[in-house]
PDB file of C-alpha atoms in Angstrom:
ATOM      1  CA  UNK A   1       0.000   0.000   0.000  1.00 78.00           C
ATOM      2  CA  UNK A   2       1.698   3.187  -1.229  1.00 91.00           C
ATOM      3  CA  UNK A   3       0.711   6.063   0.990  1.00 98.00           C
ATOM      4  CA  UNK A   4       2.731   8.857   2.569  1.00 98.00           C
ATOM      5  CA  UNK A   5       2.889   8.837   6.374  1.00 98.00           C
ATOM      6  CA  UNK A   6       0.836  12.005   6.815  1.00 98.00           C
ATOM      7  CA  UNK A   7      -2.753  13.143   7.294  1.00 98.00           C
ATOM      8  CA  UNK A   8      -3.295  16.489   5.578  1.00 98.00           C
ATOM      9  CA  UNK A   9      -5.996  19.161   5.557  1.00 98.00           C
ATOM     10  CA  UNK A  10      -7.295  21.555   2.925  1.00 98.00           C
ATOM     11  CA  UNK A  11      -8.070  25.258   3.049  1.00 97.00           C
ATOM     12  CA  UNK A  12     -11.681  25.679   1.951  1.00 97.00           C
ATOM     13  CA  UNK A  13     -15.030  24.138   1.006  1.00 97.00           C
ATOM     14  CA  UNK A  14     -13.747  22.940  -2.368  1.00 97.00           C
ATOM     15  CA  UNK A  15     -10.525  21.297  -3.480  1.00 97.00           C
ATOM     16  CA  UNK A  16      -8.247  23.729  -5.290  1.00 97.00           C
ATOM     17  CA  UNK A  17      -6.320  22.727  -8.401  1.00 96.00           C
ATOM     18  CA  UNK A  18      -3.094  22.551  -6.392  1.00 97.00           C
ATOM     19  CA  UNK A  19      -4.704  20.442  -3.666  1.00 97.00           C
ATOM     20  CA  UNK A  20      -6.078  18.133  -6.354  1.00 97.00           C
ATOM     21  CA  UNK A  21      -2.543  17.581  -7.666  1.00 95.00           C
ATOM     22  CA  UNK A  22      -1.332  16.746  -4.161  1.00 95.00           C
ATOM     23  CA  UNK A  23      -4.021  14.119  -3.696  1.00 96.00           C
ATOM     24  CA  UNK A  24      -3.353  12.622  -7.114  1.00 95.00           C
ATOM     25  CA  UNK A  25       0.436  12.581  -7.083  1.00 95.00           C
ATOM     26  CA  UNK A  26       1.710  12.672  -3.504  1.00 96.00           C
ATOM     27  CA  UNK A  27      -0.645  10.088  -1.945  1.00 96.00           C
ATOM     28  CA  UNK A  28      -1.240  11.314   1.635  1.00 98.00           C
ATOM     29  CA  UNK A  29      -2.518   8.604   3.991  1.00 98.00           C
ATOM     30  CA  UNK A  30      -5.695  10.514   4.773  1.00 98.00           C
ATOM     31  CA  UNK A  31      -7.348  13.899   5.272  1.00 98.00           C
ATOM     32  CA  UNK A  32      -8.951  15.675   8.229  1.00 98.00           C
ATOM     33  CA  UNK A  33     -11.882  18.096   7.941  1.00 98.00           C
ATOM     34  CA  UNK A  34     -12.430  21.309   9.903  1.00 96.00           C
ATOM     35  CA  UNK A  35     -15.111  24.002  10.242  1.00 95.00           C
ATOM     36  CA  UNK A  36     -13.535  25.861   7.322  1.00 96.00           C
ATOM     37  CA  UNK A  37     -14.306  22.903   5.051  1.00 97.00           C
ATOM     38  CA  UNK A  38     -17.993  22.593   5.924  1.00 96.00           C
ATOM     39  CA  UNK A  39     -20.764  24.875   4.660  1.00 96.00           C
ATOM     40  CA  UNK A  40     -23.782  22.643   4.002  1.00 95.00           C
ATOM     41  CA  UNK A  41     -24.779  18.978   3.925  1.00 96.00           C
ATOM     42  CA  UNK A  42     -24.676  18.670   0.135  1.00 96.00           C
ATOM     43  CA  UNK A  43     -21.419  20.619  -0.073  1.00 97.00           C
ATOM     44  CA  UNK A  44     -19.526  18.435   2.413  1.00 97.00           C
ATOM     45  CA  UNK A  45     -20.891  15.227   0.875  1.00 97.00           C
ATOM     46  CA  UNK A  46     -19.668  16.375  -2.536  1.00 98.00           C
ATOM     47  CA  UNK A  47     -16.311  17.463  -1.101  1.00 98.00           C
ATOM     48  CA  UNK A  48     -15.725  14.001   0.381  1.00 98.00           C
ATOM     49  CA  UNK A  49     -16.888  12.305  -2.822  1.00 98.00           C
ATOM     50  CA  UNK A  50     -14.469  14.488  -4.812  1.00 98.00           C
ATOM     51  CA  UNK A  51     -11.584  13.655  -2.461  1.00 98.00           C
ATOM     52  CA  UNK A  52     -12.195   9.933  -2.878  1.00 97.00           C
ATOM     53  CA  UNK A  53     -12.607  10.240  -6.636  1.00 97.00           C
ATOM     54  CA  UNK A  54      -9.345  12.199  -6.992  1.00 97.00           C
ATOM     55  CA  UNK A  55      -7.452   9.799  -4.730  1.00 96.00           C
ATOM     56  CA  UNK A  56      -8.935   6.826  -6.625  1.00 96.00           C
ATOM     57  CA  UNK A  57      -9.646   5.231  -3.280  1.00 96.00           C
ATOM     58  CA  UNK A  58     -13.285   4.701  -2.263  1.00 96.00           C
ATOM     59  CA  UNK A  59     -12.216   4.045   1.338  1.00 97.00           C
ATOM     60  CA  UNK A  60      -9.756   6.952   1.548  1.00 98.00           C
ATOM     61  CA  UNK A  61      -9.556   7.878   5.253  1.00 98.00           C
ATOM     62  CA  UNK A  62     -11.572  11.013   6.028  1.00 98.00           C
ATOM     63  CA  UNK A  63     -11.276  12.123   9.644  1.00 98.00           C
ATOM     64  CA  UNK A  64     -13.208  14.665  11.651  1.00 97.00           C
ATOM     65  CA  UNK A  65     -12.901  16.003  15.188  1.00 95.00           C
ATOM     66  CA  UNK A  66     -16.521  15.733  16.306  1.00 94.00           C
ATOM     67  CA  UNK A  67     -16.470  15.502  20.098  1.00 89.00           C
ATOM     68  CA  UNK A  68     -19.435  17.763  20.768  1.00 85.00           C
ATOM     69  CA  UNK A  69     -19.637  21.070  22.623  1.00 80.00           C
ATOM     70  CA  UNK A  70     -16.856  23.451  21.661  1.00 84.00           C
ATOM     71  CA  UNK A  71     -15.107  20.791  19.606  1.00 88.00           C
ATOM     72  CA  UNK A  72     -17.701  20.345  16.885  1.00 87.00           C
ATOM     73  CA  UNK A  73     -16.891  20.702  13.187  1.00 89.00           C
ATOM     74  CA  UNK A  74     -20.505  20.103  12.182  1.00 91.00           C
ATOM     75  CA  UNK A  75     -22.077  23.107  13.931  1.00 86.00           C
ATOM     76  CA  UNK A  76     -23.533  24.373  10.665  1.00 86.00           C
ATOM     77  CA  UNK A  77     -25.252  21.057  10.040  1.00 88.00           C
ATOM     78  CA  UNK A  78     -26.328  19.625  13.406  1.00 86.00           C
ATOM     79  CA  UNK A  79     -26.960  20.889  16.930  1.00 76.00           C
ATOM     80  CA  UNK A  80     -24.415  18.966  18.912  1.00 74.00           C
ATOM     81  CA  UNK A  81     -23.755  20.485  22.326  1.00 79.00           C
ATOM     82  CA  UNK A  82     -23.074  17.359  24.390  1.00 88.00           C
ATOM     83  CA  UNK A  83     -19.660  17.299  26.030  1.00 92.00           C
ATOM     84  CA  UNK A  84     -18.134  13.976  27.067  1.00 95.00           C
ATOM     85  CA  UNK A  85     -18.500  15.074  30.695  1.00 95.00           C
ATOM     86  CA  UNK A  86     -22.266  15.205  30.212  1.00 95.00           C
ATOM     87  CA  UNK A  87     -22.248  11.449  29.585  1.00 96.00           C
ATOM     88  CA  UNK A  88     -19.746  10.825  32.371  1.00 96.00           C
ATOM     89  CA  UNK A  89     -21.991  12.649  34.851  1.00 96.00           C
ATOM     90  CA  UNK A  90     -25.086  10.658  33.819  1.00 97.00           C
ATOM     91  CA  UNK A  91     -23.132   7.407  34.017  1.00 97.00           C
ATOM     92  CA  UNK A  92     -21.878   8.289  37.510  1.00 97.00           C
ATOM     93  CA  UNK A  93     -25.455   8.968  38.648  1.00 96.00           C
ATOM     94  CA  UNK A  94     -26.883   5.825  37.015  1.00 97.00           C
ATOM     95  CA  UNK A  95     -24.643   3.376  35.136  1.00 96.00           C
ATOM     96  CA  UNK A  96     -27.386   1.640  33.175  1.00 96.00           C
ATOM     97  CA  UNK A  97     -29.149   4.817  32.067  1.00 96.00           C
ATOM     98  CA  UNK A  98     -25.836   6.485  31.290  1.00 95.00           C
ATOM     99  CA  UNK A  99     -24.715   3.681  28.998  1.00 97.00           C
ATOM    100  CA  UNK A 100     -28.077   3.536  27.225  1.00 97.00           C
ATOM    101  CA  UNK A 101     -28.130   7.282  26.523  1.00 96.00           C
ATOM    102  CA  UNK A 102     -24.488   7.320  25.421  1.00 96.00           C
ATOM    103  CA  UNK A 103     -24.929   4.382  23.029  1.00 97.00           C
ATOM    104  CA  UNK A 104     -28.048   5.986  21.490  1.00 96.00           C
ATOM    105  CA  UNK A 105     -26.154   9.228  21.027  1.00 95.00           C
ATOM    106  CA  UNK A 106     -23.254   7.445  19.282  1.00 96.00           C
ATOM    107  CA  UNK A 107     -25.651   5.489  17.056  1.00 97.00           C
ATOM    108  CA  UNK A 108     -27.327   8.695  15.890  1.00 94.00           C
ATOM    109  CA  UNK A 109     -24.055  10.586  15.365  1.00 95.00           C
ATOM    110  CA  UNK A 110     -22.469   7.740  13.413  1.00 96.00           C
ATOM    111  CA  UNK A 111     -25.483   7.579  11.078  1.00 96.00           C
ATOM    112  CA  UNK A 112     -24.853  11.227  10.203  1.00 95.00           C
ATOM    113  CA  UNK A 113     -21.072  10.828   9.872  1.00 97.00           C
ATOM    114  CA  UNK A 114     -21.538   7.887   7.514  1.00 96.00           C
ATOM    115  CA  UNK A 115     -24.132   9.832   5.541  1.00 96.00           C
ATOM    116  CA  UNK A 116     -21.593  12.537   4.706  1.00 97.00           C
ATOM    117  CA  UNK A 117     -18.771  10.043   4.147  1.00 97.00           C
ATOM    118  CA  UNK A 118     -16.552  10.347   7.238  1.00 98.00           C
ATOM    119  CA  UNK A 119     -15.012   7.036   8.335  1.00 98.00           C
ATOM    120  CA  UNK A 120     -12.891   8.090  11.351  1.00 98.00           C
ATOM    121  CA  UNK A 121     -13.896  10.307  14.282  1.00 98.00           C
ATOM    122  CA  UNK A 122     -11.157  11.480  16.638  1.00 97.00           C
ATOM    123  CA  UNK A 123     -12.940  10.400  19.807  1.00 97.00           C
ATOM    124  CA  UNK A 124     -12.926   9.499  22.654  1.00 98.00           C
ATOM    125  CA  UNK A 125     -10.875  11.864  24.827  1.00 97.00           C
ATOM    126  CA  UNK A 126      -9.424   9.597  27.541  1.00 98.00           C
ATOM    127  CA  UNK A 127      -7.757  12.340  29.566  1.00 97.00           C
ATOM    128  CA  UNK A 128      -8.671  12.250  33.253  1.00 98.00           C
ATOM    129  CA  UNK A 129      -9.817  15.524  34.816  1.00 97.00           C
ATOM    130  CA  UNK A 130      -7.622  16.784  37.651  1.00 95.00           C
ATOM    131  CA  UNK A 131      -7.711  19.920  39.801  1.00 91.00           C
ATOM    132  CA  UNK A 132      -5.199  21.708  37.587  1.00 90.00           C
ATOM    133  CA  UNK A 133      -6.233  20.273  34.192  1.00 91.00           C
ATOM    134  CA  UNK A 134      -5.918  22.816  31.388  1.00 91.00           C
ATOM    135  CA  UNK A 135      -9.184  24.368  30.221  1.00 87.00           C
ATOM    136  CA  UNK A 136      -8.358  23.065  26.740  1.00 90.00           C
ATOM    137  CA  UNK A 137      -9.473  19.645  28.072  1.00 93.00           C
ATOM    138  CA  UNK A 138     -12.093  20.594  30.687  1.00 90.00           C
ATOM    139  CA  UNK A 139     -15.540  19.200  29.807  1.00 92.00           C
ATOM    140  CA  UNK A 140     -14.024  17.216  26.937  1.00 93.00           C
ATOM    141  CA  UNK A 141     -13.081  14.635  29.587  1.00 96.00           C
ATOM    142  CA  UNK A 142     -15.660  12.131  30.816  1.00 97.00           C
ATOM    143  CA  UNK A 143     -14.701  12.423  34.470  1.00 98.00           C
ATOM    144  CA  UNK A 144     -12.142  12.916  37.232  1.00 97.00           C
ATOM    145  CA  UNK A 145     -12.558   9.199  37.920  1.00 98.00           C
ATOM    146  CA  UNK A 146     -10.117   7.141  35.850  1.00 98.00           C
ATOM    147  CA  UNK A 147     -12.373   4.060  35.999  1.00 98.00           C
ATOM    148  CA  UNK A 148     -15.311   5.974  34.496  1.00 98.00           C
ATOM    149  CA  UNK A 149     -13.067   7.422  31.778  1.00 98.00           C
ATOM    150  CA  UNK A 150     -11.784   3.930  30.928  1.00 98.00           C
ATOM    151  CA  UNK A 151     -15.240   2.317  30.907  1.00 98.00           C
ATOM    152  CA  UNK A 152     -16.895   4.973  28.736  1.00 98.00           C
ATOM    153  CA  UNK A 153     -13.865   5.049  26.452  1.00 98.00           C
ATOM    154  CA  UNK A 154     -14.217   1.317  25.836  1.00 98.00           C
ATOM    155  CA  UNK A 155     -17.966   1.669  25.241  1.00 98.00           C
ATOM    156  CA  UNK A 156     -17.373   4.528  22.798  1.00 98.00           C
ATOM    157  CA  UNK A 157     -14.865   2.582  20.702  1.00 98.00           C
ATOM    158  CA  UNK A 158     -16.989  -0.592  20.635  1.00 98.00           C
ATOM    159  CA  UNK A 159     -20.168   1.296  19.695  1.00 98.00           C
ATOM    160  CA  UNK A 160     -18.393   3.102  16.864  1.00 98.00           C
ATOM    161  CA  UNK A 161     -17.011  -0.239  15.672  1.00 98.00           C
ATOM    162  CA  UNK A 162     -20.512  -1.752  15.664  1.00 97.00           C
ATOM    163  CA  UNK A 163     -21.474   1.106  13.351  1.00 97.00           C
ATOM    164  CA  UNK A 164     -18.395   0.513  11.161  1.00 97.00           C
ATOM    165  CA  UNK A 165     -16.606   3.740  12.017  1.00 98.00           C
ATOM    166  CA  UNK A 166     -13.128   3.961  13.497  1.00 98.00           C
ATOM    167  CA  UNK A 167     -12.034   5.980  16.505  1.00 98.00           C
ATOM    168  CA  UNK A 168      -8.883   7.765  17.690  1.00 98.00           C
ATOM    169  CA  UNK A 169      -8.231   7.571  21.432  1.00 98.00           C
ATOM    170  CA  UNK A 170      -6.496  10.715  22.678  1.00 97.00           C
ATOM    171  CA  UNK A 171      -4.321  12.254  23.957  1.00 95.00           C
ATOM    172  CA  UNK A 172      -2.205   9.200  24.708  1.00 98.00           C
ATOM    173  CA  UNK A 173      -0.751   8.641  27.302  1.00 97.00           C
ATOM    174  CA  UNK A 174      -2.774  11.417  29.036  1.00 95.00           C
ATOM    175  CA  UNK A 175      -3.258  15.192  28.847  1.00 93.00           C
ATOM    176  CA  UNK A 176      -5.344  15.623  32.008  1.00 92.00           C
ATOM    177  CA  UNK A 177      -2.244  15.946  34.190  1.00 93.00           C
ATOM    178  CA  UNK A 178      -1.095  19.017  32.199  1.00 90.00           C
ATOM    179  CA  UNK A 179      -2.072  22.500  33.330  1.00 83.00           C
ATOM    180  CA  UNK A 180      -1.130  24.192  30.046  1.00 84.00           C
ATOM    181  CA  UNK A 181      -2.577  24.146  26.541  1.00 76.00           C
ATOM    182  CA  UNK A 182      -0.257  22.350  24.115  1.00 87.00           C
ATOM    183  CA  UNK A 183      -1.662  24.433  21.241  1.00 85.00           C
ATOM    184  CA  UNK A 184       0.111  27.425  22.791  1.00 76.00           C
ATOM    185  CA  UNK A 185       3.152  26.059  24.633  1.00 86.00           C
ATOM    186  CA  UNK A 186       4.823  22.856  25.777  1.00 87.00           C
ATOM    187  CA  UNK A 187       3.125  21.506  28.935  1.00 89.00           C
ATOM    188  CA  UNK A 188       5.534  20.057  31.483  1.00 94.00           C
ATOM    189  CA  UNK A 189       4.440  17.383  33.946  1.00 95.00           C
ATOM    190  CA  UNK A 190       6.520  16.576  37.026  1.00 95.00           C
ATOM    191  CA  UNK A 191       4.529  13.543  38.264  1.00 95.00           C
ATOM    192  CA  UNK A 192       6.346  10.221  38.509  1.00 96.00           C
ATOM    193  CA  UNK A 193       5.550   7.077  36.532  1.00 96.00           C
ATOM    194  CA  UNK A 194       3.740   5.340  39.414  1.00 96.00           C
ATOM    195  CA  UNK A 195       1.196   8.167  39.813  1.00 96.00           C
ATOM    196  CA  UNK A 196       0.753   8.641  36.069  1.00 97.00           C
ATOM    197  CA  UNK A 197       0.326   4.905  35.495  1.00 97.00           C
ATOM    198  CA  UNK A 198      -2.386   4.639  38.152  1.00 97.00           C
ATOM    199  CA  UNK A 199      -4.462   7.585  36.897  1.00 97.00           C
ATOM    200  CA  UNK A 200      -3.543   9.177  33.569  1.00 97.00           C
ATOM    201  CA  UNK A 201      -2.240   6.166  31.647  1.00 98.00           C
ATOM    202  CA  UNK A 202      -4.885   3.784  33.013  1.00 98.00           C
ATOM    203  CA  UNK A 203      -7.874   4.659  30.736  1.00 98.00           C
ATOM    204  CA  UNK A 204      -5.852   3.920  27.586  1.00 98.00           C
ATOM    205  CA  UNK A 205      -5.139   0.321  28.624  1.00 98.00           C
ATOM    206  CA  UNK A 206      -7.143  -2.562  27.101  1.00 95.00           C
ATOM    207  CA  UNK A 207      -8.721  -0.316  24.479  1.00 97.00           C
ATOM    208  CA  UNK A 208      -9.346  -1.786  21.017  1.00 97.00           C
ATOM    209  CA  UNK A 209      -9.320   1.498  19.068  1.00 98.00           C
ATOM    210  CA  UNK A 210      -7.623   1.208  15.690  1.00 98.00           C
ATOM    211  CA  UNK A 211      -5.993   4.616  16.129  1.00 98.00           C
ATOM    212  CA  UNK A 212      -4.531   6.752  18.906  1.00 98.00           C
ATOM    213  CA  UNK A 213      -3.268  10.335  18.968  1.00 98.00           C
ATOM    214  CA  UNK A 214      -0.309  11.501  21.029  1.00 97.00           C
ATOM    215  CA  UNK A 215      -0.358  14.384  23.474  1.00 94.00           C
ATOM    216  CA  UNK A 216       2.448  16.923  23.076  1.00 96.00           C
ATOM    217  CA  UNK A 217       3.370  16.637  26.769  1.00 96.00           C
ATOM    218  CA  UNK A 218       6.815  16.625  28.406  1.00 96.00           C
ATOM    219  CA  UNK A 219       6.829  14.060  31.236  1.00 97.00           C
ATOM    220  CA  UNK A 220       9.967  15.287  32.955  1.00 97.00           C
ATOM    221  CA  UNK A 221      10.496  12.221  35.170  1.00 97.00           C
ATOM    222  CA  UNK A 222      10.205   9.795  32.256  1.00 97.00           C
ATOM    223  CA  UNK A 223      11.923  11.636  29.396  1.00 97.00           C
ATOM    224  CA  UNK A 224      13.183  15.060  30.423  1.00 95.00           C
ATOM    225  CA  UNK A 225      14.280  16.014  26.891  1.00 96.00           C
ATOM    226  CA  UNK A 226      11.432  14.976  24.588  1.00 97.00           C
ATOM    227  CA  UNK A 227       7.683  15.527  24.441  1.00 96.00           C
ATOM    228  CA  UNK A 228       5.732  12.298  23.992  1.00 97.00           C
ATOM    229  CA  UNK A 229       5.450  12.810  20.231  1.00 97.00           C
ATOM    230  CA  UNK A 230       9.268  12.915  19.942  1.00 98.00           C
ATOM    231  CA  UNK A 231      10.022  10.340  22.635  1.00 98.00           C
ATOM    232  CA  UNK A 232      11.125   6.855  21.568  1.00 98.00           C
ATOM    233  CA  UNK A 233      11.164   5.898  25.238  1.00 98.00           C
ATOM    234  CA  UNK A 234       7.548   6.891  25.924  1.00 98.00           C
ATOM    235  CA  UNK A 235       6.204   5.510  22.651  1.00 98.00           C
ATOM    236  CA  UNK A 236       8.008   2.159  22.832  1.00 98.00           C
ATOM    237  CA  UNK A 237       8.074   1.493  26.572  1.00 97.00           C
ATOM    238  CA  UNK A 238       4.840   3.095  27.737  1.00 98.00           C
ATOM    239  CA  UNK A 239       2.389   3.473  24.841  1.00 98.00           C
ATOM    240  CA  UNK A 240       3.316   0.214  23.122  1.00 98.00           C
ATOM    241  CA  UNK A 241       4.444  -2.000  26.038  1.00 98.00           C
ATOM    242  CA  UNK A 242       2.900  -0.780  29.312  1.00 97.00           C
ATOM    243  CA  UNK A 243      -0.362   0.551  27.863  1.00 98.00           C
ATOM    244  CA  UNK A 244      -0.319  -2.073  25.129  1.00 98.00           C
ATOM    245  CA  UNK A 245      -1.671   0.002  22.254  1.00 98.00           C
ATOM    246  CA  UNK A 246      -1.502  -2.100  19.088  1.00 98.00           C
ATOM    247  CA  UNK A 247      -2.955   0.199  16.441  1.00 98.00           C
ATOM    248  CA  UNK A 248      -1.777   3.110  14.305  1.00 98.00           C
ATOM    249  CA  UNK A 249      -0.255   5.943  16.337  1.00 98.00           C
ATOM    250  CA  UNK A 250      -0.895   9.451  14.993  1.00 98.00           C
ATOM    251  CA  UNK A 251       0.897  12.560  16.189  1.00 98.00           C
ATOM    252  CA  UNK A 252      -1.219  15.454  17.363  1.00 96.00           C
ATOM    253  CA  UNK A 253      -1.007  18.432  14.984  1.00 96.00           C
ATOM    254  CA  UNK A 254       2.658  19.120  14.177  1.00 97.00           C
ATOM    255  CA  UNK A 255       1.934  22.849  13.791  1.00 95.00           C
ATOM    256  CA  UNK A 256       1.058  23.240  17.493  1.00 93.00           C
ATOM    257  CA  UNK A 257       3.374  25.459  19.526  1.00 87.00           C
ATOM    258  CA  UNK A 258       4.275  22.711  22.004  1.00 90.00           C
ATOM    259  CA  UNK A 259       6.628  21.451  19.284  1.00 94.00           C
ATOM    260  CA  UNK A 260       9.507  23.878  18.916  1.00 90.00           C
ATOM    261  CA  UNK A 261      10.982  23.008  15.502  1.00 95.00           C
ATOM    262  CA  UNK A 262       9.917  23.753  11.938  1.00 96.00           C
ATOM    263  CA  UNK A 263       7.193  21.548  10.433  1.00 97.00           C
ATOM    264  CA  UNK A 264       9.531  19.269   8.508  1.00 97.00           C
ATOM    265  CA  UNK A 265      11.677  18.647  11.595  1.00 97.00           C
ATOM    266  CA  UNK A 266       8.581  18.076  13.730  1.00 97.00           C
ATOM    267  CA  UNK A 267       7.359  15.501  11.207  1.00 98.00           C
ATOM    268  CA  UNK A 268      10.727  13.770  11.011  1.00 98.00           C
ATOM    269  CA  UNK A 269      11.169  13.607  14.795  1.00 98.00           C
ATOM    270  CA  UNK A 270       7.622  12.271  15.276  1.00 98.00           C
ATOM    271  CA  UNK A 271       8.125   9.436  12.802  1.00 98.00           C
ATOM    272  CA  UNK A 272      11.594   8.573  14.095  1.00 98.00           C
ATOM    273  CA  UNK A 273      10.230   8.355  17.641  1.00 98.00           C
ATOM    274  CA  UNK A 274       7.605   5.808  16.624  1.00 98.00           C
ATOM    275  CA  UNK A 275       4.534   7.702  15.435  1.00 98.00           C
ATOM    276  CA  UNK A 276       3.172   5.909  12.371  1.00 98.00           C
ATOM    277  CA  UNK A 277       1.527   9.005  10.882  1.00 98.00           C
ATOM    278  CA  UNK A 278       1.883  12.745  11.381  1.00 98.00           C
ATOM    279  CA  UNK A 279      -1.055  15.127  11.405  1.00 98.00           C
ATOM    280  CA  UNK A 280      -0.912  18.559   9.788  1.00 98.00           C
ATOM    281  CA  UNK A 281      -4.026  20.669  10.354  1.00 97.00           C
ATOM    282  CA  UNK A 282      -3.277  24.199   9.102  1.00 96.00           C
ATOM    283  CA  UNK A 283      -4.105  23.460   5.468  1.00 95.00           C
ATOM    284  CA  UNK A 284      -1.370  25.690   4.064  1.00 96.00           C
ATOM    285  CA  UNK A 285      -0.731  24.418   0.539  1.00 96.00           C
ATOM    286  CA  UNK A 286       2.982  25.299   0.338  1.00 97.00           C
ATOM    287  CA  UNK A 287       3.724  23.677   3.699  1.00 97.00           C
ATOM    288  CA  UNK A 288       1.604  20.639   2.821  1.00 98.00           C
ATOM    289  CA  UNK A 289       3.492  20.255  -0.455  1.00 97.00           C
ATOM    290  CA  UNK A 290       6.882  20.445   1.305  1.00 97.00           C
ATOM    291  CA  UNK A 291       5.803  17.952   3.949  1.00 98.00           C
ATOM    292  CA  UNK A 292       4.472  15.488   1.391  1.00 97.00           C
ATOM    293  CA  UNK A 293       7.786  15.671  -0.462  1.00 97.00           C
ATOM    294  CA  UNK A 294       9.743  15.009   2.737  1.00 97.00           C
ATOM    295  CA  UNK A 295       7.751  12.408   4.672  1.00 98.00           C
ATOM    296  CA  UNK A 296       8.370   8.762   3.769  1.00 98.00           C
ATOM    297  CA  UNK A 297       5.840   6.211   2.609  1.00 98.00           C
ATOM    298  CA  UNK A 298       4.163   4.277   5.405  1.00 98.00           C
ATOM    299  CA  UNK A 299       6.054   1.302   6.823  1.00 98.00           C
ATOM    300  CA  UNK A 300       4.945  -2.347   6.712  1.00 97.00           C
ATOM    301  CA  UNK A 301       3.248  -2.205  10.113  1.00 98.00           C
ATOM    302  CA  UNK A 302       1.157   0.836   9.122  1.00 98.00           C
ATOM    303  CA  UNK A 303       0.337  -0.684   5.720  1.00 98.00           C
ATOM    304  CA  UNK A 304      -0.865  -3.874   7.430  1.00 98.00           C
ATOM    305  CA  UNK A 305      -2.992  -1.962   9.940  1.00 98.00           C
ATOM    306  CA  UNK A 306      -4.386   0.245   7.175  1.00 98.00           C
ATOM    307  CA  UNK A 307      -5.420  -2.842   5.203  1.00 97.00           C
ATOM    308  CA  UNK A 308      -7.143  -4.179   8.331  1.00 98.00           C
ATOM    309  CA  UNK A 309      -8.960  -0.857   8.709  1.00 98.00           C
ATOM    310  CA  UNK A 310     -10.106  -0.990   5.071  1.00 98.00           C
ATOM    311  CA  UNK A 311     -11.431  -4.540   5.553  1.00 97.00           C
ATOM    312  CA  UNK A 312     -13.250  -3.415   8.714  1.00 97.00           C
ATOM    313  CA  UNK A 313     -15.079  -0.736   6.700  1.00 95.00           C
ATOM    314  CA  UNK A 314     -16.748  -3.344   4.449  1.00 78.00           C
TER     315      UNK A 314
END
């Protein structure tokens, strides 16, 4: 399977001539949609159809970040104000009712996502709320109880899989322990492995999601030099071995300010550390072109997992 190890984005509601050439010739692994790409139901359906037609791949991965609340890319199309914490709170009050409501919600959302052509949603957020958790996570987390976060995370992934959509657990191995927003600066966490393993890393264990997204967090007592996305130690020893994640690992957006190098270096460091794909969300054509020229084709592991994902979509 010949695909470049990058998920790209585009600038507007239609594919430009230059973007068309990129899809045709440079073969990105997939594409992520944002608010700027969505105007109406018919428009976004056509956009996705065009992307797949140009890529000559009817299962071309189209991702969206549709968590609900503030993180909703479909605001112009559906009223979707439910945060993950809403479902965590109901579940805490009554487990049975909470699960029933959450499953119904997922079933309805996945019907809509499939209708427009999306096949991957970047949910669930498995970060555990703490007293000093950055507001960038806040209500996006299910709970301050790691067991609730883990349980609802597993339910989310399984319910999406029943509806033949894939998920991306994030922000592995845990963003809830960070008090700063990684979009703006590098969050530093001083907690030791034992504490992190018991709370923050715990919800990601035993999760069957086909994809996971890294958090750009510096865990100073585990790897004092590298954020997770650049850390061979964290990716190999914690994410792969201790947590046991077996799917495709995607970097969080390489244009975020937590990563201090230029885009090409950020991409290179992410892949060398063990990320299988890098994510670039800004949609700048020139930068996308340069990245596509620089990033390698996916490795055998990623090709195998991608083939499994394609078979799952049948």
